[in-house]
Every structure is written in structure tokens, then in C-alpha cells.
Amino acid sequence: MFVAVLLGVICFSILIGVSPYFQPVPATDSSIFLYTGDQILKGQIPYRDVWDHKGPLIYYINALGLLSGSRWGVWMLEFVFVFAAAWILYRLLRSVFGSWPALFASVFFLVQLKPVLDRGNLVEEYGLLLQVACLWFFWRAINSEKWQTYFATGVVAALAFLLRPNIIGIPLAIGSFFVWRMIKEKNVRASLKSFGAMVFGGIIVMLITAIYFFGKGALAQLWESVFVFNFAYSSQGDQSYFTVLMEGLRNLSILAPVANAAWVLLVAWLRGNANNKDPFFVFMTVLALAPLFEFTLTVLSGRSFPHYFLSWLPVLVALCAFFVYFVASNLRSSLSKVELSRIFAPALLVGFAVSFVLPLVPTLYLDLNSFVADEARFSLNLSGHRYETVLSYLYTNTDSDQKLLMFGNAVAVNWLSARTSPSRFVYQSPLLNSEYATEERVQLVIDELVGDPPIIIDTNPNGEFLPAIETRLDRVPIQLRPLYHFITEHYVYAGTFQPLNWDLYLFQGQGVFLDNANAQ
């Protein structure tokens, strides 16, 4: 009970910083998930009605949270997922290494969330629970050799894939071990049965998902969004694999050195203790393989957003638990150092807490104190926020059924104003990808604007995500020129929102102009 309370307090203290109270305007990815989740509750289907390139599970998690009536319900699901991941991780590592290494690793796991959590409600954040659950079921499976636990391992692995296809390093490590063992062994029946149960569990989940989206007329759109686009997206990454890897190690600068040292020790230990029948050896082999897959799947994106490295945490902290276990075990082997072996893990935990946890306390205290003292803590207050002028205009001058196209990727405004996009491309930056943006896809956006002309707010004054609407046509990427031509032919500049410097465009000049409309 003490450990559960401790992990719960640490988890709450870290996640409160990404709650709606401190982050009233959701980040880009989060706003897309919230918007899509809200559309699901209104009967829409991801990919068919709202375009995005993440796995489908994230949108339904957000829809579940929004059943509460506010974004706080989504935040509560974040807390449940992360706390459950930490608790299951502790239970797993306690079973494998003992209590103190497990406690050390679980606390480490939560503390290292902070530098890579970005602003919360992330695919990789929810994926932590599924990654840990995959390890948990696998550990139980190799100890019990029951097909049901292998089946459950496959189910959880498939769910992780449905969150984001490149957070399946752990399942790939498990599968690689089984393939290697079947090659090495003459009698492969037992391994094939276990591996088959795991694969079957994954296939069942994927089949159910495919049938669901096929029935909704969205399977083809799912394929082209999650697979076709992501391959094109990865091929145009602007960073080298090595740069992404170094950024990941830098973001996890406290955890990485210990985990890397532990990996070297683990490989050396495996070479001297080979026993394919021993559950501990099997688990350690998977633990040695998993970082290689996790690192590879992350760097393939060619991008180093901090939250991409969340998926490294379960494996790296498990390696840290092994490090503590390994050192303590070797100390214990010397009778003259029995007492030292008993206090090594607690001493390491205390030293870690003093060095890395205590510096976080003042900020966490201020956050908690501010949250508790504010009687309106659960109310959304955007007074003075840079989005205030935009939202005020939309609330005052448009009906709730007025369509709104945020030209760029500021989907947060659609979500906050409850104004629906006329296009499934609720953000349009994917159309910059020349390998993905076919003439048909761009024409589809134009047809959607013709069918239900929206208000357009151009959020790209500096061309950060898309060229500004006023950009000369010959300077617009060739695949987007028909869209820009349509907008400039049918829309009228109606002023600029300050301080954002976002331009308002009205279809054929119909609607309320801003006071500064004549300034341009």
C-alpha cells in the first residue's frame, strides 16, 4: 500500500503540470486527438471524417475521456494510464529482481517522465501502460507456460500497435527471441505453440479493428493515413538517425548512462549464463534485445520531438533495475559485505532522490499550491490568452454550426470554439508532403470547401507550416496551387487577429470584418 501511495503522489505531482488548469490550450497533437474524440461522440469516424496519421486507439481514448463532459476526463485517463504503468512496472520488477530494485526503477520511471512529457495527452504516454503490460504478461507466460498468457501478450502488443505502430519494440524483441530459439532447438513444438498463441492474440485484435473500420467505410482511409502517409513522412525526416539517437539520450540524460551501463553488464551476463529454458534468462534476453528495437523504431522517423522518447522508458528503467540487482547480488556474494549488499539499493534510491527528485519539489509545490488554492480550478479561463481575440470573434460573430478552417495546424481553435472543420483535413500540413499530396487529395479539400464554405483563419504569417494564403502562386508548392488559387479567387481578406498576426478570410466577403481589415 505504501508503494502504491508513493507512486500515486509522484504521478499526480508530475501530471498536474499538464492538466487543463496549467495547459488550458491543448498542444497541437493533443488538440487533434481531442477534436477527433469529440467528433467520434458526434457519430463521426476517424480517417473517414477526420484525417490524422496516428493509430485509431488514441482517438477512442480521448472520446472515452470526453464522456465526462470536459477535458478533465481525458486528464484523469492520463493519470490512470501512467499510474497503472508505474504500479504494474513495480509489481513486475519486484517479481523479477526484488523490492528495492523495483522501487528504485518505478520512481525513476515517473521522474524521467517530466523532460519528455511535452504537454501531455500523447500517444506514447498512453502506450507506456501497454508496453509495461506486454512485459508483465510475457513474464507470467514464461513462468506458467499457459497459452492464455501468451495470447494476452499478443493482444496487448496489438493494442500498442493500434496506438502507434513504432512503439512495438518489446513485442518485436519477444518475437525475435522465439524465432531464434526455434532455429536453435530441434524440437520447436513448444516454442511454436507459445509464439503462435501470441501471434493469434495480435491477429484477433487487428482483425476486429479491420472489420470495424471496413464496416464504417474507413478501412482504406485508415491504411492510407497510418501507413502510406507515415512511410512518406519518415522518408522526409530532416535529421539523421544518429542525431535523433543522441537527442533521445540527451533528453533522458539522467536515465541513459545507468541504463547503458546496465545493458553492457546484461550482455556480458547473458554470454556466461545461457539457458533457454530458464524464465529469468529468457526475460533478460528480451530485455537486452528490446532497446535495440525501440531505438531503431524511434530514429526511423528522422525527428526528435521529446515525446518520441517516452517509449524508451519502460525498457531503460527495467535495465536500471537489473543494474541495482546485479551490483547488490555481487556484493552479497562476499560474506564480509553482507550488510553493504542490503543497504546498497536503499542508499542508491536515497541518493537518487536527493540529487534528482528534490530539485523538482519547489516547482511541484508551487503548481500544487496554485491548483488547490484556486476555487475555479476546474473552469476554463482564457482571459488574456493570445487566443482570446480569435475565440471572442467566433463566439460573437458566428453560429455554432458555422464551419471553420484553421489554415495550418491550430486545431486547438476548432476544439475550443466547438466549430467543426469543413474538411477531413482539419490541418493541412500533410499536403506539403509531395509524396503523399496527390491531385485527388488536394481536389478533395477544394470540393469540401465548395460544398460548405467555411470561415478561414490563416495561421501561417511566416509560412511556418504552410505558405501564407497571400503568397504568390509561383512560390507555393505545385501540388497546393489549385487550393491556393481557389481560396484567393473566392475569399476576401477581412482583417488580422492580434497579437497572433493571423489573417481572417470570408467567403465572397460575407460575414463580420475585423476593425483593421482596411489596414492591409
Short mmCIF file of C-alpha atoms in Angstrom, two decimals, residues 47 53-59 61 81 122-135 137 151-172 174 201-203 205-206 209 226-227 230 294 297 311 314:
data_model
loop_
_atom_site.label_atom_id
_atom_site.label_comp_id
_atom_site.label_asym_id
_atom_site.label_seq_id
_atom_site.Cartn_x
_atom_site.Cartn_y
_atom_site.Cartn_z
CA TYR A 47 -9.80 8.77 -41.09
CA HIS A 53 -1.92 9.65 -39.09
CA LYS A 54 -1.81 8.12 -35.62
CA GLY A 55 -3.25 4.71 -34.76
CA PRO A 56 -7.01 4.64 -34.06
CA LEU A 57 -6.85 3.81 -30.35
CA ILE A 58 -5.77 7.31 -29.29
CA TYR A 59 -8.96 8.89 -30.63
CA ILE A 61 -9.29 7.02 -25.55
CA PHE A 81 -2.74 5.03 -17.55
CA LEU A 122 0.24 11.87 -26.08
CA VAL A 123 0.16 8.56 -27.92
CA GLU A 124 3.43 7.47 -26.32
CA GLU A 125 2.15 8.42 -22.86
CA TYR A 126 -0.80 6.04 -23.07
CA GLY A 127 1.45 3.48 -24.72
CA LEU A 128 3.54 3.18 -21.55
CA LEU A 129 0.85 1.07 -19.91
CA LEU A 130 0.64 -1.28 -22.89
CA GLN A 131 4.42 -1.63 -23.10
CA VAL A 132 4.66 -2.49 -19.40
CA ALA A 133 1.64 -4.81 -19.63
CA CYS A 134 3.32 -6.62 -22.53
CA LEU A 135 6.38 -7.30 -20.35
CA PHE A 137 2.13 -10.86 -19.42
CA PHE A 151 -2.36 -14.84 -26.04
CA ALA A 152 -2.75 -11.83 -23.70
CA THR A 153 0.79 -10.73 -24.59
CA GLY A 154 -0.21 -10.67 -28.25
CA VAL A 155 -3.42 -8.78 -27.51
CA VAL A 156 -1.55 -6.05 -25.62
CA ALA A 157 1.11 -5.86 -28.35
CA ALA A 158 -1.57 -5.32 -30.99
CA LEU A 159 -3.20 -2.59 -28.89
CA ALA A 160 0.18 -0.85 -28.67
CA PHE A 161 0.45 -1.09 -32.46
CA LEU A 162 -3.01 0.48 -32.76
CA LEU A 163 -1.81 3.41 -30.68
CA ARG A 164 1.31 3.95 -32.74
CA PRO A 165 2.96 1.32 -34.94
CA ASN A 166 6.51 2.21 -33.90
CA ILE A 167 6.12 1.61 -30.15
CA ILE A 168 6.26 -2.17 -30.54
CA GLY A 169 9.94 -2.68 -29.75
CA ILE A 170 9.14 -5.02 -26.86
CA PRO A 171 6.86 -7.35 -28.89
CA LEU A 172 9.49 -7.42 -31.66
CA ILE A 174 9.89 -11.19 -27.80
CA GLY A 201 -3.86 -12.81 -29.91
CA GLY A 202 -2.48 -9.98 -32.02
CA ILE A 203 -4.26 -11.14 -35.16
CA VAL A 205 -7.30 -7.64 -32.26
CA MET A 206 -6.19 -6.49 -35.70
CA THR A 209 -10.27 -3.47 -35.85
CA VAL A 226 -1.47 5.44 -40.89
CA PHE A 227 0.76 3.55 -43.32
CA ASN A 230 3.75 7.67 -42.34
CA GLU A 294 12.98 0.74 -29.50
CA LEU A 297 11.88 2.39 -34.47
CA SER A 311 8.54 4.77 -25.39
CA PRO A 314 9.91 1.01 -19.67
#
